[in-house]
XYZ file of N, CA and C in Angstrom:
657
model
N 0.836 -1.188 0.000
C 0.000 0.000 0.000
C 0.878 1.247 0.000
N 0.574 2.194 -0.878
C 1.312 3.440 -0.930
C 0.941 4.292 0.274
N 1.931 4.761 1.012
C 1.689 5.579 2.184
C 0.976 6.862 1.779
N -0.158 7.137 2.403
C -0.902 8.348 2.090
C -1.673 8.257 0.792
N -1.683 7.100 0.139
C -2.378 6.957 -1.132
C -3.884 6.913 -0.947
N -4.577 6.995 -2.068
C -6.042 7.017 -2.048
C -6.591 5.602 -2.176
N -7.407 5.195 -1.212
C -8.006 3.864 -1.228
C -9.520 3.905 -1.427
N -10.074 5.104 -1.602
C -11.520 5.220 -1.806
C -11.805 6.413 -2.717
N -12.927 6.381 -3.448
C -13.319 7.549 -4.243
C -14.006 8.585 -3.361
N -13.858 9.856 -3.712
C -14.629 10.882 -3.021
C -16.104 10.767 -3.380
N -16.363 10.409 -4.643
C -17.739 10.363 -5.104
C -17.885 9.340 -6.225
N -19.019 8.657 -6.258
C -19.399 7.794 -7.369
C -20.661 8.382 -7.979
N -20.608 8.686 -9.269
C -21.735 9.266 -9.982
C -22.377 8.191 -10.837
N -23.656 7.957 -10.620
C -24.384 6.898 -11.313
C -25.449 7.559 -12.184
N -25.210 7.617 -13.497
C -26.189 8.194 -14.422
C -26.941 7.043 -15.077
N -28.085 6.705 -14.501
C -28.822 5.523 -14.956
C -29.754 5.857 -16.114
N -30.345 7.049 -16.103
C -31.136 7.567 -17.211
C -30.453 8.827 -17.714
N -30.789 9.247 -18.917
C -30.146 10.424 -19.482
C -30.366 11.642 -18.583
N -29.293 12.128 -17.981
C -29.366 13.315 -17.140
C -29.825 13.075 -15.719
N -30.152 11.830 -15.351
C -30.681 11.557 -14.019
C -29.967 10.376 -13.376
N -29.898 10.386 -12.058
C -29.273 9.281 -11.346
C -28.958 9.656 -9.917
N -27.756 9.273 -9.471
C -27.333 9.522 -8.093
C -25.890 10.010 -8.061
N -25.571 10.724 -6.988
C -24.192 11.045 -6.656
C -23.939 10.613 -5.230
N -23.033 9.645 -5.041
C -22.795 9.066 -3.725
C -21.415 9.457 -3.215
N -21.355 10.019 -2.020
C -20.096 10.428 -1.421
C -19.637 9.404 -0.392
N -18.295 9.302 -0.249
C -17.661 8.392 0.714
C -16.531 9.185 1.367
N -16.578 9.313 2.690
C -15.680 10.236 3.381
C -14.354 9.620 3.800
N -14.244 8.288 3.730
C -13.027 7.629 4.183
C -12.984 6.218 3.601
N -11.818 5.564 3.625
C -11.769 4.161 3.201
C -12.720 3.276 4.008
N -12.837 3.571 5.291
C -13.721 2.766 6.142
C -15.187 2.946 5.739
N -15.577 4.176 5.443
C -16.935 4.452 4.990
C -17.208 3.735 3.668
N -16.254 3.775 2.755
C -16.385 3.126 1.450
C -16.487 1.602 1.597
N -15.593 1.019 2.388
C -15.616 -0.433 2.582
C -16.884 -0.877 3.306
N -17.339 -0.097 4.261
C -18.574 -0.441 4.970
C -19.741 -0.501 3.997
N -19.841 0.503 3.112
C -20.927 0.528 2.134
C -20.839 -0.672 1.200
N -19.642 -0.961 0.694
C -19.468 -2.088 -0.229
C -19.804 -3.417 0.445
N -19.297 -3.622 1.650
C -19.522 -4.886 2.352
C -20.975 -5.050 2.795
N -21.653 -3.928 3.039
C -23.045 -4.003 3.473
C -23.905 -4.686 2.420
N -23.539 -4.493 1.159
C -24.224 -5.219 0.089
C -23.553 -6.551 -0.227
N -22.228 -6.521 -0.385
C -21.547 -7.657 -0.998
C -21.521 -8.900 -0.116
N -21.254 -8.752 1.163
C -21.131 -9.932 2.016
C -22.434 -10.724 2.107
N -23.577 -10.078 2.352
C -24.826 -10.864 2.349
C -25.149 -11.444 0.968
N -24.858 -10.705 -0.109
C -25.171 -11.194 -1.453
C -24.354 -12.435 -1.799
N -23.076 -12.415 -1.456
C -22.220 -13.571 -1.718
C -22.670 -14.767 -0.889
N -23.012 -14.518 0.381
C -23.478 -15.606 1.243
C -24.783 -16.190 0.719
N -25.699 -15.340 0.289
C -26.988 -15.811 -0.220
C -26.812 -16.675 -1.462
N -25.834 -16.323 -2.299
C -25.580 -17.074 -3.525
C -24.693 -18.296 -3.296
N -24.314 -18.539 -2.051
C -23.459 -19.683 -1.683
C -22.137 -19.657 -2.442
N -21.546 -18.468 -2.531
C -20.267 -18.301 -3.213
C -19.157 -18.108 -2.184
N -17.928 -18.142 -2.654
C -16.754 -17.977 -1.796
C -16.427 -16.500 -1.679
N -16.557 -15.949 -0.485
C -16.323 -14.527 -0.291
C -14.878 -14.137 -0.590
N -13.959 -15.101 -0.564
C -12.549 -14.813 -0.842
C -12.187 -14.947 -2.320
N -13.148 -15.367 -3.143
C -12.909 -15.500 -4.578
C -13.222 -14.162 -5.248
N -12.186 -13.466 -5.706
C -12.374 -12.117 -6.246
C -13.231 -12.111 -7.501
N -13.106 -13.131 -8.335
C -13.924 -13.195 -9.544
C -15.405 -13.343 -9.201
N -15.706 -14.167 -8.201
C -17.093 -14.353 -7.802
C -17.656 -13.081 -7.162
N -16.856 -12.417 -6.366
C -17.283 -11.148 -5.760
C -17.622 -10.128 -6.841
N -16.728 -10.011 -7.828
C -16.935 -9.057 -8.917
C -18.197 -9.401 -9.711
N -18.391 -10.688 -9.977
C -19.559 -11.123 -10.732
C -20.856 -10.746 -10.023
N -20.922 -10.970 -8.707
C -22.124 -10.629 -7.937
C -22.373 -9.122 -7.977
N -21.331 -8.327 -7.770
C -21.497 -6.871 -7.770
C -21.983 -6.382 -9.131
N -21.366 -6.853 -10.202
C -21.754 -6.424 -11.542
C -23.164 -6.888 -11.887
N -23.528 -8.084 -11.428
C -24.860 -8.602 -11.727
C -25.947 -7.715 -11.125
N -25.767 -7.311 -9.873
C -26.777 -6.462 -9.243
C -26.763 -5.058 -9.830
N -25.604 -4.571 -10.233
C -25.546 -3.278 -10.892
C -26.325 -3.322 -12.207
N -26.156 -4.406 -12.968
C -26.889 -4.565 -14.227
C -28.393 -4.648 -13.973
N -28.791 -5.345 -12.907
C -30.215 -5.428 -12.577
C -30.782 -4.039 -12.302
N -30.011 -3.227 -11.586
C -30.471 -1.866 -11.299
C -30.628 -1.064 -12.581
N -29.647 -1.134 -13.465
C -29.726 -0.371 -14.708
C -30.867 -0.867 -15.593
N -31.199 -2.153 -15.509
C -32.291 -2.702 -16.312
C -33.647 -2.220 -15.812
N -33.830 -2.203 -14.477
C -35.092 -1.760 -13.885
C -34.810 -0.828 -12.708
N -34.370 0.412 -13.011
C -33.960 1.316 -11.922
C -35.082 1.731 -10.983
N -36.326 1.604 -11.441
C -37.446 2.020 -10.590
C -38.124 0.835 -9.910
N -37.502 -0.331 -9.983
C -38.061 -1.503 -9.300
C -38.088 -1.277 -7.792
N -39.054 -1.900 -7.126
C -39.262 -1.672 -5.691
C -38.043 -2.028 -4.863
N -37.240 -2.972 -5.326
C -36.099 -3.417 -4.534
C -34.912 -2.473 -4.537
N -34.949 -1.430 -5.368
C -33.824 -0.501 -5.450
C -34.216 0.848 -4.854
N -33.466 1.283 -3.871
C -33.683 2.577 -3.242
C -32.314 3.212 -3.000
N -32.319 4.453 -2.607
C -31.080 5.229 -2.535
C -29.956 4.503 -1.804
N -30.247 3.959 -0.637
C -29.160 3.418 0.172
C -28.579 2.142 -0.417
N -29.429 1.231 -0.913
C -28.830 0.005 -1.421
C -28.181 0.207 -2.788
N -28.625 1.196 -3.552
C -27.903 1.529 -4.787
C -26.526 2.092 -4.432
N -26.442 2.869 -3.363
C -25.142 3.375 -2.890
C -24.212 2.232 -2.522
N -24.742 1.192 -1.865
C -23.924 0.027 -1.500
C -23.477 -0.744 -2.744
N -24.412 -0.960 -3.683
C -24.077 -1.689 -4.912
C -23.022 -0.928 -5.713
N -23.165 0.392 -5.795
C -22.179 1.209 -6.516
C -20.806 1.079 -5.863
N -20.750 1.138 -4.536
C -19.473 1.016 -3.831
C -18.838 -0.346 -4.082
N -19.638 -1.407 -4.027
C -19.103 -2.751 -4.240
C -18.576 -2.910 -5.656
N -19.316 -2.422 -6.643
C -18.891 -2.548 -8.044
C -17.603 -1.781 -8.304
N -17.513 -0.580 -7.769
C -16.311 0.237 -7.970
C -15.120 -0.369 -7.238
N -15.335 -0.850 -6.020
C -14.214 -1.439 -5.268
C -13.666 -2.674 -5.979
N -14.575 -3.528 -6.473
C -14.098 -4.734 -7.135
C -13.405 -4.413 -8.453
N -13.871 -3.408 -9.178
C -13.219 -3.041 -10.436
C -11.851 -2.417 -10.205
N -11.756 -1.531 -9.214
C -10.527 -0.778 -8.983
C -9.745 -1.311 -7.778
N -9.897 -2.584 -7.466
C -9.223 -3.150 -6.297
C -7.717 -2.963 -6.390
N -7.148 -3.230 -7.551
C -5.705 -3.073 -7.723
C -5.270 -1.637 -7.544
N -6.063 -0.699 -8.059
C -5.740 0.725 -7.905
C -5.789 1.124 -6.432
N -6.794 0.628 -5.713
C -6.892 0.957 -4.292
C -5.695 0.421 -3.522
N -5.292 -0.809 -3.831
C -4.142 -1.394 -3.148
C -2.862 -0.639 -3.457
N -2.813 -0.006 -4.632
C -1.643 0.803 -5.004
C -1.769 2.244 -4.521
N -2.890 2.583 -3.866
C -3.102 3.941 -3.377
C -3.471 4.921 -4.461
N -4.059 4.440 -5.561
C -4.372 5.333 -6.675
C -5.822 5.204 -7.128
N -6.733 4.983 -6.184
C -8.150 4.957 -6.507
C -8.570 6.308 -7.077
N -9.325 6.345 -8.178
C -9.788 7.633 -8.717
C -10.628 8.397 -7.700
N -10.484 9.709 -7.685
C -11.294 10.538 -6.803
C -12.765 10.518 -7.205
N -12.997 10.550 -8.523
C -14.355 10.563 -9.063
C -14.513 9.351 -9.972
N -15.584 8.589 -9.783
C -15.868 7.437 -10.635
C -17.254 7.607 -11.228
N -17.378 7.343 -12.539
C -18.658 7.412 -13.237
C -19.139 6.019 -13.577
N -20.417 5.777 -13.346
C -21.084 4.561 -13.806
C -22.202 4.992 -14.744
N -22.101 4.620 -16.019
C -23.065 5.052 -17.022
C -23.359 3.906 -17.990
N -24.357 4.117 -18.822
C -24.632 3.173 -19.895
C -23.625 3.365 -21.018
N -23.221 2.264 -21.643
C -22.376 2.353 -22.817
C -23.198 2.834 -23.999
N -22.587 3.668 -24.821
C -23.276 4.138 -26.011
C -23.389 3.002 -27.025
N -24.596 2.720 -27.460
C -24.784 1.749 -28.537
C -25.237 0.380 -28.098
N -24.495 -0.271 -27.203
C -24.824 -1.675 -26.917
C -25.624 -1.875 -25.634
N -25.919 -0.800 -24.918
C -26.742 -0.929 -23.724
C -26.033 -1.481 -22.514
N -24.723 -1.713 -22.624
C -23.960 -2.207 -21.484
C -23.691 -1.105 -20.472
N -22.861 -1.415 -19.499
C -22.536 -0.469 -18.424
C -21.032 -0.256 -18.390
N -20.631 0.983 -18.202
C -19.203 1.276 -18.062
C -18.938 1.900 -16.697
N -17.836 1.512 -16.087
C -17.371 2.087 -14.819
C -15.994 2.669 -15.095
N -15.829 3.971 -14.959
C -14.565 4.597 -15.363
C -14.249 5.795 -14.477
N -12.979 6.202 -14.442
C -12.634 7.430 -13.733
C -13.302 8.637 -14.389
N -13.834 9.530 -13.596
C -14.479 10.737 -14.117
C -13.499 11.893 -14.186
N -12.512 11.768 -15.059
C -11.457 12.778 -15.123
C -11.992 14.151 -15.522
N -13.087 14.181 -16.294
C -13.634 15.476 -16.711
C -14.153 16.282 -15.525
N -14.465 15.601 -14.423
C -14.959 16.302 -13.240
C -13.837 17.000 -12.470
N -12.605 16.747 -12.854
C -11.470 17.421 -12.221
C -11.051 18.672 -12.981
N -11.723 18.941 -14.103
C -11.334 20.080 -14.947
C -12.135 21.343 -14.647
N -13.300 21.228 -14.042
C -14.101 22.349 -13.574
C -14.334 23.413 -14.652
N -15.291 23.181 -15.548
C -15.527 24.113 -16.651
C -16.205 25.414 -16.246
N -16.601 25.555 -14.977
C -17.227 26.797 -14.544
C -18.707 26.659 -14.261
N -19.278 25.541 -14.622
C -20.683 25.245 -14.336
C -20.755 23.804 -13.822
N -21.821 23.430 -13.133
C -21.872 22.069 -12.572
C -22.205 21.024 -13.630
N -21.383 19.995 -13.689
C -21.698 18.827 -14.505
C -22.701 17.934 -13.788
N -22.734 18.050 -12.469
C -23.699 17.291 -11.664
C -24.172 18.158 -10.503
N -25.478 18.174 -10.287
C -26.097 18.836 -9.144
C -26.785 17.755 -8.326
N -26.426 17.647 -7.054
C -26.849 16.523 -6.218
C -27.654 17.024 -5.027
N -28.816 16.444 -4.821
C -29.624 16.760 -3.647
C -29.114 15.889 -2.505
N -28.340 16.486 -1.638
C -27.733 15.752 -0.534
C -26.556 16.531 -0.004
N -25.799 15.916 0.890
C -24.572 16.517 1.380
C -23.558 15.413 1.636
N -22.262 15.747 1.582
C -21.231 14.707 1.707
C -21.366 13.857 2.959
N -21.665 14.479 4.086
C -21.718 13.733 5.335
C -22.900 12.768 5.403
N -23.897 12.970 4.521
C -25.059 12.079 4.491
C -24.975 11.085 3.346
N -23.867 11.050 2.624
C -23.671 10.057 1.574
C -24.182 10.430 0.206
N -24.651 11.686 0.027
C -25.128 12.105 -1.284
C -26.587 11.778 -1.495
N -27.006 11.772 -2.780
C -28.408 11.531 -3.069
C -28.714 11.665 -4.543
N -29.969 11.929 -4.905
C -30.370 12.045 -6.305
C -29.592 13.138 -7.028
N -29.284 12.884 -8.301
C -28.441 13.809 -9.058
C -29.053 14.138 -10.412
N -28.788 15.359 -10.863
C -29.080 15.790 -12.226
C -27.743 16.028 -12.918
N -27.581 15.502 -14.140
C -26.331 15.624 -14.879
C -26.527 16.545 -16.090
N -25.463 17.297 -16.422
C -25.525 18.240 -17.532
C -24.339 18.019 -18.457
N -24.657 17.741 -19.731
C -23.619 17.415 -20.708
C -22.841 18.637 -21.155
N -23.446 19.827 -21.044
C -22.775 21.051 -21.495
C -23.399 22.250 -20.787
N -22.810 23.407 -21.024
C -23.287 24.626 -20.362
C -24.714 24.979 -20.794
N -25.012 24.763 -22.067
C -26.338 25.120 -22.571
C -27.430 24.346 -21.848
N -27.230 23.032 -21.681
C -28.259 22.230 -21.010
C -28.415 22.646 -19.550
N -27.307 22.997 -18.892
C -27.398 23.464 -17.513
C -28.135 24.794 -17.440
N -27.775 25.740 -18.295
C -28.402 27.063 -18.244
C -29.875 26.996 -18.624
N -30.226 26.118 -19.560
C -31.631 25.952 -19.924
C -32.435 25.475 -18.723
N -31.914 24.492 -18.015
C -32.590 24.009 -16.809
C -32.578 25.068 -15.720
N -31.445 25.754 -15.567
C -31.329 26.770 -14.534
C -32.320 27.906 -14.686
N -32.669 28.232 -15.918
C -33.618 29.319 -16.187
C -35.069 28.856 -16.167
N -35.280 27.544 -16.062
C -36.641 27.014 -16.103
C -37.320 27.161 -14.748
N -38.633 26.924 -14.734
C -39.395 27.019 -13.497
C -39.154 25.780 -12.647
N -38.817 25.923 -11.372
C -38.606 24.747 -10.513
C -39.881 23.928 -10.364
N -39.715 22.619 -10.150
C -40.850 21.746 -9.865
C -40.408 20.714 -8.836
N -41.288 19.808 -8.464
C -40.956 18.835 -7.421
C -39.822 17.910 -7.832
N -39.710 17.614 -9.121
C -38.677 16.699 -9.600
C -37.328 17.382 -9.782
N -37.338 18.698 -10.063
C -36.078 19.394 -10.356
C -36.173 20.842 -9.880
N -35.450 21.137 -8.811
C -35.494 22.477 -8.239
C -34.110 22.985 -7.833
N -33.195 22.092 -7.490
C -31.880 22.534 -7.039
C -31.056 23.197 -8.145
N -31.026 22.686 -9.396
C -30.243 23.390 -10.430
C -30.699 24.834 -10.627
N -31.993 25.099 -10.482
C -32.490 26.460 -10.645
C -31.975 27.369 -9.534
N -31.894 26.814 -8.324
C -31.372 27.600 -7.198
C -29.882 27.865 -7.381
N -29.134 26.831 -7.775
C -27.689 26.997 -7.997
C -27.441 28.040 -9.084
N -28.218 27.973 -10.167
C -28.052 28.932 -11.270
C -28.321 30.358 -10.798
N -29.329 30.538 -9.964
C -29.663 31.865 -9.473
C -28.596 32.410 -8.520
N -27.957 31.532 -7.772
C -27.014 31.979 -6.745
C -25.589 32.196 -7.256
N -25.140 31.364 -8.230
C -23.720 31.346 -8.577
C -23.477 31.572 -10.068
N -22.478 32.386 -10.342
C -22.060 32.632 -11.728
C -21.066 31.572 -12.191
N -20.166 31.158 -11.283
C -19.204 30.085 -11.566
C -19.265 29.080 -10.427
N -19.117 27.811 -10.775
C -19.094 26.769 -9.755
C -18.073 25.699 -10.128
N -17.634 24.905 -9.157
C -16.919 23.655 -9.477
C -17.845 22.677 -10.200
N -17.322 21.525 -10.572
C -18.062 20.594 -11.416
C -19.177 19.852 -10.685
N -19.149 19.827 -9.361
C -20.217 19.181 -8.593
C -20.680 20.142 -7.504
N -21.985 20.355 -7.443
C -22.576 21.167 -6.377
C -23.667 20.337 -5.712
N -23.635 20.299 -4.381
C -24.628 19.574 -3.606
C -25.456 20.577 -2.810
N -26.699 20.227 -2.529
C -27.546 21.113 -1.752
C -28.612 20.344 -1.000
N -28.946 20.854 0.176
C -29.979 20.235 1.014
C -30.856 21.336 1.613
N -32.179 21.121 1.630
C -33.047 22.083 2.323
C -32.722 22.106 3.811
N -32.856 23.282 4.407
C -32.693 23.384 5.861
C -33.635 24.450 6.400
N -34.071 24.234 7.604
C -34.976 25.186 8.241
C -34.153 26.273 8.906
N -34.563 27.521 8.717
C -33.863 28.660 9.313
C -34.781 29.338 10.326
N -34.260 30.358 10.949
C -34.988 31.050 12.011
C -36.350 31.525 11.509
N -37.368 31.317 12.309
C -38.705 31.735 11.942
C -39.493 30.668 11.208
N -38.878 29.487 11.005
C -39.579 28.413 10.323
C -39.478 28.452 8.819
N -38.761 29.455 8.278
C -38.582 29.520 6.824
C -37.623 28.425 6.374
N -37.644 28.143 5.081
C -36.762 27.130 4.504
C -35.691 27.796 3.636
N -34.514 27.229 3.664
C -33.417 27.700 2.831
C -32.698 26.460 2.290
N -31.675 26.677 1.470
C -30.889 25.580 0.919
C -29.432 25.763 1.309
N -28.865 24.725 1.896
C -27.453 24.710 2.253
C -26.677 24.066 1.114
N -25.759 24.833 0.501
C -25.032 24.358 -0.674
C -23.585 24.025 -0.324
N -23.045 23.067 -1.044
C -21.654 22.667 -0.879
C -21.088 22.319 -2.258
N -20.011 22.997 -2.655
C -19.365 22.724 -3.939
C -18.140 21.849 -3.714
N -17.923 20.861 -4.582
C -16.822 19.919 -4.440
C -15.790 20.177 -5.528
N -14.542 20.408 -5.103
C -13.462 20.698 -6.051
C -12.505 19.534 -6.222
N -12.570 18.521 -5.354
C -11.745 17.313 -5.443
C -10.247 17.621 -5.449
N -9.858 18.630 -4.667
C -8.453 18.966 -4.533
C -7.862 19.724 -5.703
N -8.689 20.137 -6.651
C -8.213 20.858 -7.835
C -8.572 22.335 -7.739
N -7.924 23.151 -8.583
C -8.253 24.572 -8.643
C -9.620 24.752 -9.295
N -10.459 25.553 -8.676
C -11.789 25.812 -9.225
C -12.297 27.131 -8.651
N -13.381 27.617 -9.238
C -13.962 28.873 -8.789
C -15.390 28.654 -8.311
N -15.742 29.341 -7.235
C -17.117 29.428 -6.785
C -17.406 30.911 -6.602
N -18.128 31.484 -7.552
C -18.359 32.930 -7.588
C -19.854 33.177 -7.535
N -20.274 33.963 -6.547
C -21.687 34.296 -6.438
C -22.096 35.225 -7.572
N -23.334 35.090 -7.988
C -23.867 35.942 -9.046
C -24.155 37.323 -8.480
N -23.789 38.355 -9.219
C -24.034 39.718 -8.773
C -25.529 40.007 -8.704
N -25.994 40.731 -7.682
C -27.416 41.048 -7.576
C -27.894 41.823 -8.792
N -29.099 41.527 -9.231
C -29.659 42.237 -10.388
C -30.193 43.586 -9.963
C-alpha cells in the first residue's frame, strides 16, 4: 500500500437515465468499505459463493448493478442500497488501484453508447471544472449524497437553470440563481432557518483541484 495513497473515491456518480441518477459520497476508506460490504457480504453468502474469490465477488457486484440499470425504478432498489451496490462494483473493479493507493477521486457509472452495457470509469472530466456544474446533487457529503441531475454542457445546464422549478427538479435552478461560476459538482440540502422559513445549504466539491465558486451579482 502506498503511504498516504487514495483507497476510496470521493464520489461515485451513477447516471442511470439520461441526465438523471445519483451522486454518492464516501468520506473515508472505512466508509467506502462499509458501504461495499453491506451489500456484498450478504449477497455472496446468499448465492453460496466464496467470499474470498475475487472473480465471484466481482460477478455478484456487476450482476446487481446490471439489474439496477435494467429496472432502476423496481421496488427493490432505493437510494441506500444503490449506494452500496455502486461502492461494491467500484471497489471490485478498482481493487488493484486501491491497493496501489491510486483509486480515482471521481468514478462514473453510465450506460455504454450503442450496446446498452454499463461502463465504470474514472471521471477525469470532473477534475477540470468548466465553470458550471456537470452534476447537481440533492444531498450533502456527510449524508452520503443523493439524487443527481447531470448536464452534458453549459447550454443544457443554463436551460434548466432558467426554467421554473418543480418537485422533480429544483436545485439546479437555485444553484443557477445563486452562482455565476461553480466547481463541477454542487450539492444542496433544504434546511430550516430562524422563523420556520426554509433555505438551501449548498456545498461545492473541487476534489483537490483549482476551481472557482463565484456568487452571481445582484440584479
